[in-house]
Structure formats: structure tokens, C-alpha cells
mmCIF file with all atom_site columns, N, CA and C in Angstrom:
data_model
loop_
_atom_site.group_PDB
_atom_site.id
_atom_site.type_symbol
_atom_site.label_atom_id
_atom_site.label_alt_id
_atom_site.label_comp_id
_atom_site.label_asym_id
_atom_site.label_entity_id
_atom_site.label_seq_id
_atom_site.pdbx_PDB_ins_code
_atom_site.Cartn_x
_atom_site.Cartn_y
_atom_site.Cartn_z
_atom_site.occupancy
_atom_site.B_iso_or_equiv
_atom_site.pdbx_formal_charge
_atom_site.auth_seq_id
_atom_site.auth_comp_id
_atom_site.auth_asym_id
_atom_site.auth_atom_id
_atom_site.pdbx_PDB_model_num
ATOM 1   N N  . MET A 1 1  ? 119.612 119.040 131.073 1.00 0.00 ? 1  MET A N  1
ATOM 2   C CA . MET A 1 1  ? 120.071 120.117 129.910 1.00 0.00 ? 1  MET A CA 1
ATOM 3   C C  . MET A 1 1  ? 118.670 119.849 128.829 1.00 0.00 ? 1  MET A C  1
ATOM 4   N N  . LYS A 1 2  ? 118.049 120.838 128.789 1.00 0.00 ? 2  LYS A N  1
ATOM 5   C CA . LYS A 1 2  ? 116.661 121.488 128.255 1.00 0.00 ? 2  LYS A CA 1
ATOM 6   C C  . LYS A 1 2  ? 116.782 121.072 126.916 1.00 0.00 ? 2  LYS A C  1
ATOM 7   N N  . HIS A 1 3  ? 116.282 120.266 126.337 1.00 0.00 ? 3  HIS A N  1
ATOM 8   C CA . HIS A 1 3  ? 116.027 120.198 124.806 1.00 0.00 ? 3  HIS A CA 1
ATOM 9   C C  . HIS A 1 3  ? 117.123 118.669 124.257 1.00 0.00 ? 3  HIS A C  1
ATOM 10  N N  . PHE A 1 4  ? 117.271 117.777 124.808 1.00 0.00 ? 4  PHE A N  1
ATOM 11  C CA . PHE A 1 4  ? 118.618 117.382 124.895 1.00 0.00 ? 4  PHE A CA 1
ATOM 12  C C  . PHE A 1 4  ? 118.872 116.441 125.298 1.00 0.00 ? 4  PHE A C  1
ATOM 13  N N  . ILE A 1 5  ? 118.477 114.557 125.532 1.00 0.00 ? 5  ILE A N  1
ATOM 14  C CA . ILE A 1 5  ? 118.767 114.080 125.737 1.00 0.00 ? 5  ILE A CA 1
ATOM 15  C C  . ILE A 1 5  ? 119.904 113.016 125.609 1.00 0.00 ? 5  ILE A C  1
ATOM 16  N N  . GLU A 1 6  ? 120.537 112.310 126.337 1.00 0.00 ? 6  GLU A N  1
ATOM 17  C CA . GLU A 1 6  ? 121.240 111.061 126.163 1.00 0.00 ? 6  GLU A CA 1
ATOM 18  C C  . GLU A 1 6  ? 121.106 109.488 125.928 1.00 0.00 ? 6  GLU A C  1
ATOM 19  N N  . LEU A 1 7  ? 122.157 109.206 124.271 1.00 0.00 ? 7  LEU A N  1
ATOM 20  C CA . LEU A 1 7  ? 121.942 108.805 123.924 1.00 0.00 ? 7  LEU A CA 1
ATOM 21  C C  . LEU A 1 7  ? 123.448 107.257 123.614 1.00 0.00 ? 7  LEU A C  1
ATOM 22  N N  . THR A 1 8  ? 122.719 106.587 124.469 1.00 0.00 ? 8  THR A N  1
ATOM 23  C CA . THR A 1 8  ? 123.572 105.057 123.823 1.00 0.00 ? 8  THR A CA 1
ATOM 24  C C  . THR A 1 8  ? 123.692 105.198 122.152 1.00 0.00 ? 8  THR A C  1
ATOM 25  N N  . LYS A 1 9  ? 124.898 104.686 121.525 1.00 0.00 ? 9  LYS A N  1
ATOM 26  C CA . LYS A 1 9  ? 125.025 103.288 120.477 1.00 0.00 ? 9  LYS A CA 1
ATOM 27  C C  . LYS A 1 9  ? 124.975 102.467 121.119 1.00 0.00 ? 9  LYS A C  1
ATOM 28  N N  . VAL A 1 10 ? 124.916 101.558 119.635 1.00 0.00 ? 10 VAL A N  1
ATOM 29  C CA . VAL A 1 10 ? 125.351 100.166 120.398 1.00 0.00 ? 10 VAL A CA 1
ATOM 30  C C  . VAL A 1 10 ? 126.813 99.259  120.786 1.00 0.00 ? 10 VAL A C  1
ATOM 31  N N  . ASP A 1 11 ? 127.936 100.298 119.900 1.00 0.00 ? 11 ASP A N  1
ATOM 32  C CA . ASP A 1 11 ? 129.277 100.809 120.538 1.00 0.00 ? 11 ASP A CA 1
ATOM 33  C C  . ASP A 1 11 ? 129.124 101.009 121.093 1.00 0.00 ? 11 ASP A C  1
ATOM 34  N N  . GLY A 1 12 ? 128.794 101.257 122.334 1.00 0.00 ? 12 GLY A N  1
ATOM 35  C CA . GLY A 1 12 ? 128.722 101.601 124.013 1.00 0.00 ? 12 GLY A CA 1
ATOM 36  C C  . GLY A 1 12 ? 128.952 102.880 124.255 1.00 0.00 ? 12 GLY A C  1
ATOM 37  N N  . THR A 1 13 ? 129.363 104.676 122.593 1.00 0.00 ? 13 THR A N  1
ATOM 38  C CA . THR A 1 13 ? 129.359 105.426 122.850 1.00 0.00 ? 13 THR A CA 1
ATOM 39  C C  . THR A 1 13 ? 128.686 106.058 123.112 1.00 0.00 ? 13 THR A C  1
ATOM 40  N N  . LYS A 1 14 ? 128.037 107.329 123.939 1.00 0.00 ? 14 LYS A N  1
ATOM 41  C CA . LYS A 1 14 ? 127.934 108.093 124.449 1.00 0.00 ? 14 LYS A CA 1
ATOM 42  C C  . LYS A 1 14 ? 127.041 109.573 124.049 1.00 0.00 ? 14 LYS A C  1
ATOM 43  N N  . HIS A 1 15 ? 126.069 110.208 123.279 1.00 0.00 ? 15 HIS A N  1
ATOM 44  C CA . HIS A 1 15 ? 125.751 111.139 122.242 1.00 0.00 ? 15 HIS A CA 1
ATOM 45  C C  . HIS A 1 15 ? 124.488 111.724 122.561 1.00 0.00 ? 15 HIS A C  1
ATOM 46  N N  . LEU A 1 16 ? 125.197 113.137 123.803 1.00 0.00 ? 16 LEU A N  1
ATOM 47  C CA . LEU A 1 16 ? 124.027 114.090 124.180 1.00 0.00 ? 16 LEU A CA 1
ATOM 48  C C  . LEU A 1 16 ? 124.064 114.389 122.628 1.00 0.00 ? 16 LEU A C  1
ATOM 49  N N  . VAL A 1 17 ? 121.523 114.399 122.329 1.00 0.00 ? 17 VAL A N  1
ATOM 50  C CA . VAL A 1 17 ? 121.416 114.845 121.042 1.00 0.00 ? 17 VAL A CA 1
ATOM 51  C C  . VAL A 1 17 ? 120.231 116.033 121.686 1.00 0.00 ? 17 VAL A C  1
ATOM 52  N N  . ASN A 1 18 ? 119.752 116.538 120.612 1.00 0.00 ? 18 ASN A N  1
ATOM 53  C CA . ASN A 1 18 ? 118.963 117.722 120.566 1.00 0.00 ? 18 ASN A CA 1
ATOM 54  C C  . ASN A 1 18 ? 117.958 117.549 119.993 1.00 0.00 ? 18 ASN A C  1
ATOM 55  N N  . ILE A 1 19 ? 115.957 117.600 120.799 1.00 0.00 ? 19 ILE A N  1
ATOM 56  C CA . ILE A 1 19 ? 115.440 116.433 120.094 1.00 0.00 ? 19 ILE A CA 1
ATOM 57  C C  . ILE A 1 19 ? 114.782 117.341 119.387 1.00 0.00 ? 19 ILE A C  1
ATOM 58  N N  . MET A 1 20 ? 114.579 118.286 119.118 1.00 0.00 ? 20 MET A N  1
ATOM 59  C CA . MET A 1 20 ? 114.445 119.839 117.342 1.00 0.00 ? 20 MET A CA 1
ATOM 60  C C  . MET A 1 20 ? 115.109 118.775 116.340 1.00 0.00 ? 20 MET A C  1
ATOM 61  N N  . SER A 1 21 ? 116.495 117.887 116.317 1.00 0.00 ? 21 SER A N  1
ATOM 62  C CA . SER A 1 21 ? 116.897 117.346 115.228 1.00 0.00 ? 21 SER A CA 1
ATOM 63  C C  . SER A 1 21 ? 116.704 116.181 115.283 1.00 0.00 ? 21 SER A C  1
ATOM 64  N N  . ILE A 1 22 ? 115.299 115.887 115.136 1.00 0.00 ? 22 ILE A N  1
ATOM 65  C CA . ILE A 1 22 ? 114.585 114.201 116.230 1.00 0.00 ? 22 ILE A CA 1
ATOM 66  C C  . ILE A 1 22 ? 114.150 114.809 114.711 1.00 0.00 ? 22 ILE A C  1
ATOM 67  N N  . SER A 1 23 ? 114.500 113.393 113.167 1.00 0.00 ? 23 SER A N  1
ATOM 68  C CA . SER A 1 23 ? 112.906 113.123 112.154 1.00 0.00 ? 23 SER A CA 1
ATOM 69  C C  . SER A 1 23 ? 112.672 111.706 112.927 1.00 0.00 ? 23 SER A C  1
ATOM 70  N N  . TYR A 1 24 ? 112.588 111.535 113.511 1.00 0.00 ? 24 TYR A N  1
ATOM 71  C CA . TYR A 1 24 ? 111.918 109.861 113.535 1.00 0.00 ? 24 TYR A CA 1
ATOM 72  C C  . TYR A 1 24 ? 112.496 109.206 114.266 1.00 0.00 ? 24 TYR A C  1
ATOM 73  N N  . ILE A 1 25 ? 111.883 108.033 115.492 1.00 0.00 ? 25 ILE A N  1
ATOM 74  C CA . ILE A 1 25 ? 112.284 106.653 115.950 1.00 0.00 ? 25 ILE A CA 1
ATOM 75  C C  . ILE A 1 25 ? 112.226 105.593 115.687 1.00 0.00 ? 25 ILE A C  1
ATOM 76  N N  . ARG A 1 26 ? 112.581 104.084 115.492 1.00 0.00 ? 26 ARG A N  1
ATOM 77  C CA . ARG A 1 26 ? 112.073 103.561 115.451 1.00 0.00 ? 26 ARG A CA 1
ATOM 78  C C  . ARG A 1 26 ? 112.606 102.458 115.848 1.00 0.00 ? 26 ARG A C  1
ATOM 79  N N  . GLN A 1 27 ? 111.590 101.909 116.416 1.00 0.00 ? 27 GLN A N  1
ATOM 80  C CA . GLN A 1 27 ? 111.595 100.737 117.248 1.00 0.00 ? 27 GLN A CA 1
ATOM 81  C C  . GLN A 1 27 ? 112.306 99.206  116.330 1.00 0.00 ? 27 GLN A C  1
ATOM 82  N N  . MET A 1 28 ? 113.746 98.921  116.818 1.00 0.00 ? 28 MET A N  1
ATOM 83  C CA . MET A 1 28 ? 114.642 97.222  116.490 1.00 0.00 ? 28 MET A CA 1
ATOM 84  C C  . MET A 1 28 ? 113.562 95.844  116.765 1.00 0.00 ? 28 MET A C  1
ATOM 85  N N  . ASP A 1 29 ? 113.432 95.056  116.194 1.00 0.00 ? 29 ASP A N  1
ATOM 86  C CA . ASP A 1 29 ? 113.801 93.714  116.375 1.00 0.00 ? 29 ASP A CA 1
ATOM 87  C C  . ASP A 1 29 ? 114.485 93.367  118.357 1.00 0.00 ? 29 ASP A C  1
ATOM 88  N N  . ASP A 1 30 ? 114.653 93.888  118.378 1.00 0.00 ? 30 ASP A N  1
ATOM 89  C CA . ASP A 1 30 ? 115.757 93.889  119.214 1.00 0.00 ? 30 ASP A CA 1
ATOM 90  C C  . ASP A 1 30 ? 116.083 95.058  120.394 1.00 0.00 ? 30 ASP A C  1
ATOM 91  N N  . ASN A 1 31 ? 114.350 95.064  121.046 1.00 0.00 ? 31 ASN A N  1
ATOM 92  C CA . ASN A 1 31 ? 114.384 96.216  120.946 1.00 0.00 ? 31 ASN A CA 1
ATOM 93  C C  . ASN A 1 31 ? 115.492 97.449  121.778 1.00 0.00 ? 31 ASN A C  1
ATOM 94  N N  . SER A 1 32 ? 116.623 97.670  120.210 1.00 0.00 ? 32 SER A N  1
ATOM 95  C CA . SER A 1 32 ? 117.119 98.621  120.776 1.00 0.00 ? 32 SER A CA 1
ATOM 96  C C  . SER A 1 32 ? 116.337 99.471  119.415 1.00 0.00 ? 32 SER A C  1
ATOM 97  N N  . SER A 1 33 ? 116.720 100.277 119.285 1.00 0.00 ? 33 SER A N  1
ATOM 98  C CA . SER A 1 33 ? 115.282 101.659 117.946 1.00 0.00 ? 33 SER A CA 1
ATOM 99  C C  . SER A 1 33 ? 116.903 102.007 117.760 1.00 0.00 ? 33 SER A C  1
ATOM 100 N N  . ARG A 1 34 ? 116.231 102.762 116.527 1.00 0.00 ? 34 ARG A N  1
ATOM 101 C CA . ARG A 1 34 ? 116.712 103.718 115.523 1.00 0.00 ? 34 ARG A CA 1
ATOM 102 C C  . ARG A 1 34 ? 116.314 104.654 115.191 1.00 0.00 ? 34 ARG A C  1
ATOM 103 N N  . ILE A 1 35 ? 117.544 105.851 115.355 1.00 0.00 ? 35 ILE A N  1
ATOM 104 C CA . ILE A 1 35 ? 117.503 107.308 115.060 1.00 0.00 ? 35 ILE A CA 1
ATOM 105 C C  . ILE A 1 35 ? 116.314 108.283 113.863 1.00 0.00 ? 35 ILE A C  1
ATOM 106 N N  . VAL A 1 36 ? 117.044 109.188 113.506 1.00 0.00 ? 36 VAL A N  1
ATOM 107 C CA . VAL A 1 36 ? 116.429 110.035 112.102 1.00 0.00 ? 36 VAL A CA 1
ATOM 108 C C  . VAL A 1 36 ? 117.023 111.020 112.654 1.00 0.00 ? 36 VAL A C  1
ATOM 109 N N  . LEU A 1 37 ? 117.520 110.768 112.401 1.00 0.00 ? 37 LEU A N  1
ATOM 110 C CA . LEU A 1 37 ? 118.798 113.055 112.580 1.00 0.00 ? 37 LEU A CA 1
ATOM 111 C C  . LEU A 1 37 ? 118.324 113.342 111.502 1.00 0.00 ? 37 LEU A C  1
ATOM 112 N N  . HIS A 1 38 ? 118.470 115.868 111.677 1.00 0.00 ? 38 HIS A N  1
ATOM 113 C CA . HIS A 1 38 ? 118.439 115.847 110.318 1.00 0.00 ? 38 HIS A CA 1
ATOM 114 C C  . HIS A 1 38 ? 120.332 116.302 110.864 1.00 0.00 ? 38 HIS A C  1
ATOM 115 N N  . SER A 1 39 ? 120.319 116.101 109.014 1.00 0.00 ? 39 SER A N  1
ATOM 116 C CA . SER A 1 39 ? 122.148 117.297 109.769 1.00 0.00 ? 39 SER A CA 1
ATOM 117 C C  . SER A 1 39 ? 122.091 118.135 110.060 1.00 0.00 ? 39 SER A C  1
ATOM 118 N N  . CYS A 1 40 ? 123.199 119.221 110.642 1.00 0.00 ? 40 CYS A N  1
ATOM 119 C CA . CYS A 1 40 ? 123.505 119.983 110.142 1.00 0.00 ? 40 CYS A CA 1
ATOM 120 C C  . CYS A 1 40 ? 124.516 120.359 109.994 1.00 0.00 ? 40 CYS A C  1
ATOM 121 N N  . LYS A 1 41 ? 124.555 120.166 108.742 1.00 0.00 ? 41 LYS A N  1
ATOM 122 C CA . LYS A 1 41 ? 126.313 119.994 107.900 1.00 0.00 ? 41 LYS A CA 1
ATOM 123 C C  . LYS A 1 41 ? 124.777 120.417 107.109 1.00 0.00 ? 41 LYS A C  1
ATOM 124 N N  . GLU A 1 42 ? 124.651 119.709 106.249 1.00 0.00 ? 42 GLU A N  1
ATOM 125 C CA . GLU A 1 42 ? 123.764 119.456 104.739 1.00 0.00 ? 42 GLU A CA 1
ATOM 126 C C  . GLU A 1 42 ? 122.286 119.364 104.979 1.00 0.00 ? 42 GLU A C  1
ATOM 127 N N  . LYS A 1 43 ? 121.786 120.064 103.968 1.00 0.00 ? 43 LYS A N  1
ATOM 128 C CA . LYS A 1 43 ? 120.829 120.710 103.808 1.00 0.00 ? 43 LYS A CA 1
ATOM 129 C C  . LYS A 1 43 ? 119.677 119.170 103.645 1.00 0.00 ? 43 LYS A C  1
ATOM 130 N N  . GLY A 1 44 ? 118.960 119.445 103.984 1.00 0.00 ? 44 GLY A N  1
ATOM 131 C CA . GLY A 1 44 ? 117.814 118.193 103.287 1.00 0.00 ? 44 GLY A CA 1
ATOM 132 C C  . GLY A 1 44 ? 117.980 117.086 103.673 1.00 0.00 ? 44 GLY A C  1
ATOM 133 N N  . ALA A 1 45 ? 119.746 116.667 104.109 1.00 0.00 ? 45 ALA A N  1
ATOM 134 C CA . ALA A 1 45 ? 120.521 115.585 104.704 1.00 0.00 ? 45 ALA A CA 1
ATOM 135 C C  . ALA A 1 45 ? 120.575 114.866 105.475 1.00 0.00 ? 45 ALA A C  1
ATOM 136 N N  . SER A 1 46 ? 119.864 113.468 106.206 1.00 0.00 ? 46 SER A N  1
ATOM 137 C CA . SER A 1 46 ? 119.397 112.990 107.634 1.00 0.00 ? 46 SER A CA 1
ATOM 138 C C  . SER A 1 46 ? 120.940 111.622 107.511 1.00 0.00 ? 46 SER A C  1
ATOM 139 N N  . ILE A 1 47 ? 120.840 111.497 108.862 1.00 0.00 ? 47 ILE A N  1
ATOM 140 C CA . ILE A 1 47 ? 121.379 110.542 108.898 1.00 0.00 ? 47 ILE A CA 1
ATOM 141 C C  . ILE A 1 47 ? 121.224 109.837 110.968 1.00 0.00 ? 47 ILE A C  1
ATOM 142 N N  . ALA A 1 48 ? 121.596 107.700 110.420 1.00 0.00 ? 48 ALA A N  1
ATOM 143 C CA . ALA A 1 48 ? 120.312 107.165 111.091 1.00 0.00 ? 48 ALA A CA 1
ATOM 144 C C  . ALA A 1 48 ? 121.464 106.675 112.216 1.00 0.00 ? 48 ALA A C  1
ATOM 145 N N  . ILE A 1 49 ? 120.870 106.609 113.355 1.00 0.00 ? 49 ILE A N  1
ATOM 146 C CA . ILE A 1 49 ? 122.119 106.248 114.336 1.00 0.00 ? 49 ILE A CA 1
ATOM 147 C C  . ILE A 1 49 ? 121.976 105.028 115.001 1.00 0.00 ? 49 ILE A C  1
ATOM 148 N N  . ASN A 1 50 ? 121.823 103.987 115.221 1.00 0.00 ? 50 ASN A N  1
ATOM 149 C CA . ASN A 1 50 ? 121.647 102.239 115.412 1.00 0.00 ? 50 ASN A CA 1
ATOM 150 C C  . ASN A 1 50 ? 122.053 102.969 117.735 1.00 0.00 ? 50 ASN A C  1
ATOM 151 N N  . ILE A 1 51 ? 120.726 102.789 118.650 1.00 0.00 ? 51 ILE A N  1
ATOM 152 C CA . ILE A 1 51 ? 120.967 102.821 120.157 1.00 0.00 ? 51 ILE A CA 1
ATOM 153 C C  . ILE A 1 51 ? 120.405 101.691 121.325 1.00 0.00 ? 51 ILE A C  1
ATOM 154 N N  . LYS A 1 52 ? 120.649 101.409 121.659 1.00 0.00 ? 52 LYS A N  1
ATOM 155 C CA . LYS A 1 52 ? 120.188 100.182 122.929 1.00 0.00 ? 52 LYS A CA 1
ATOM 156 C C  . LYS A 1 52 ? 119.112 100.532 123.585 1.00 0.00 ? 52 LYS A C  1
ATOM 157 N N  . GLU A 1 53 ? 118.834 102.087 123.706 1.00 0.00 ? 53 GLU A N  1
ATOM 158 C CA . GLU A 1 53 ? 117.906 102.498 124.696 1.00 0.00 ? 53 GLU A CA 1
ATOM 159 C C  . GLU A 1 53 ? 116.432 102.189 123.483 1.00 0.00 ? 53 GLU A C  1
ATOM 160 N N  . SER A 1 54 ? 114.783 101.315 124.020 1.00 0.00 ? 54 SER A N  1
ATOM 161 C CA . SER A 1 54 ? 114.410 101.033 123.584 1.00 0.00 ? 54 SER A CA 1
ATOM 162 C C  . SER A 1 54 ? 112.967 102.171 122.941 1.00 0.00 ? 54 SER A C  1
ATOM 163 N N  . TYR A 1 55 ? 112.928 102.054 122.275 1.00 0.00 ? 55 TYR A N  1
ATOM 164 C CA . TYR A 1 55 ? 111.651 102.942 122.039 1.00 0.00 ? 55 TYR A CA 1
ATOM 165 C C  . TYR A 1 55 ? 110.882 104.402 123.099 1.00 0.00 ? 55 TYR A C  1
ATOM 166 N N  . GLU A 1 56 ? 110.188 103.164 123.995 1.00 0.00 ? 56 GLU A N  1
ATOM 167 C CA . GLU A 1 56 ? 109.741 103.283 125.412 1.00 0.00 ? 56 GLU A CA 1
ATOM 168 C C  . GLU A 1 56 ? 110.071 104.138 126.194 1.00 0.00 ? 56 GLU A C  1
ATOM 169 N N  . GLU A 1 57 ? 111.607 104.305 125.765 1.00 0.00 ? 57 GLU A N  1
ATOM 170 C CA . GLU A 1 57 ? 112.588 104.902 126.650 1.00 0.00 ? 57 GLU A CA 1
ATOM 171 C C  . GLU A 1 57 ? 113.799 106.410 126.637 1.00 0.00 ? 57 GLU A C  1
ATOM 172 N N  . ILE A 1 58 ? 113.531 105.791 125.218 1.00 0.00 ? 58 ILE A N  1
ATOM 173 C CA . ILE A 1 58 ? 113.373 107.481 124.130 1.00 0.00 ? 58 ILE A CA 1
ATOM 174 C C  . ILE A 1 58 ? 112.520 107.825 124.461 1.00 0.00 ? 58 ILE A C  1
ATOM 175 N N  . LYS A 1 59 ? 110.946 107.891 124.293 1.00 0.00 ? 59 LYS A N  1
ATOM 176 C CA . LYS A 1 59 ? 109.887 108.269 124.337 1.00 0.00 ? 59 LYS A CA 1
ATOM 177 C C  . LYS A 1 59 ? 109.758 109.166 125.408 1.00 0.00 ? 59 LYS A C  1
ATOM 178 N N  . GLU A 1 60 ? 110.143 108.256 126.903 1.00 0.00 ? 60 GLU A N  1
ATOM 179 C CA . GLU A 1 60 ? 110.424 109.037 128.392 1.00 0.00 ? 60 GLU A CA 1
ATOM 180 C C  . GLU A 1 60 ? 111.493 109.952 128.794 1.00 0.00 ? 60 GLU A C  1
ATOM 181 N N  . MET A 1 61 ? 112.150 109.915 127.286 1.00 0.00 ? 61 MET A N  1
ATOM 182 C CA . MET A 1 61 ? 113.694 111.265 128.025 1.00 0.00 ? 61 MET A CA 1
ATOM 183 C C  . MET A 1 61 ? 113.554 111.848 126.992 1.00 0.00 ? 61 MET A C  1
ATOM 184 N N  . ILE A 1 62 ? 112.326 111.824 125.683 1.00 0.00 ? 62 ILE A N  1
ATOM 185 C CA . ILE A 1 62 ? 112.077 113.132 125.131 1.00 0.00 ? 62 ILE A CA 1
ATOM 186 C C  . ILE A 1 62 ? 111.034 114.380 125.856 1.00 0.00 ? 62 ILE A C  1
ATOM 187 N N  . ASN A 1 63 ? 109.865 113.402 126.981 1.00 0.00 ? 63 ASN A N  1
ATOM 188 C CA . ASN A 1 63 ? 109.175 113.594 127.545 1.00 0.00 ? 63 ASN A CA 1
ATOM 189 C C  . ASN A 1 63 ? 109.100 114.723 128.599 1.00 0.00 ? 63 ASN A C  1
ATOM 190 N N  . SER A 1 64 ? 110.994 114.069 129.174 1.00 0.00 ? 64 SER A N  1
ATOM 191 C CA . SER A 1 64 ? 111.200 115.184 130.039 1.00 0.00 ? 64 SER A CA 1
ATOM 192 C C  . SER A 1 64 ? 112.271 116.036 130.039 1.00 0.00 ? 64 SER A C  1
ATOM 193 N N  . ALA A 1 65 ? 113.230 116.015 128.726 1.00 0.00 ? 65 ALA A N  1
ATOM 194 C CA . ALA A 1 65 ? 113.694 116.674 128.370 1.00 0.00 ? 65 ALA A CA 1
ATOM 195 C C  . ALA A 1 65 ? 113.075 117.908 127.958 1.00 0.00 ? 65 ALA A C  1
ATOM 196 N N  . LEU A 1 66 ? 111.576 118.341 127.241 1.00 0.00 ? 66 LEU A N  1
ATOM 197 C CA . LEU A 1 66 ? 110.634 119.361 127.467 1.00 0.00 ? 66 LEU A CA 1
ATOM 198 C C  . LEU A 1 66 ? 110.073 120.394 127.999 1.00 0.00 ? 66 LEU A C  1
#
């Protein structure tokens, strides 16, 4: 699906994320990542999600989704 990537939260739940809503991605010490998304519910708000995929894996997914 174009402009979407599937990410796995640390609790194991999977989410489809619109790459256009990504504000930034940060690699954590344990090789997982934290992704910050713009909120669609509240203007100017954002949400951070801890995910299992590494920073490099997410970069590859985003490039493939474009």
C-alpha cells in the first residue's frame, strides 16, 4: 500500500502508519525505535510510539512505500 508502512509496537501489536504523518524517528539504545507522529485528532499535537523495528529497517520501509 503506497505511503503506508507496517510497524510493530513493543507489546507486539501491529499498526499501519501513513508515512506522511511521521514527524521524526529516533533509534533507541536497544536497537528499537521511537516514532513521533502528528495527531489527526488535535491540531499541533503529536504521539510517540515505541516500536520493535530498527531505525535502518524503518528507513528502508519508507523508501519502499514512496
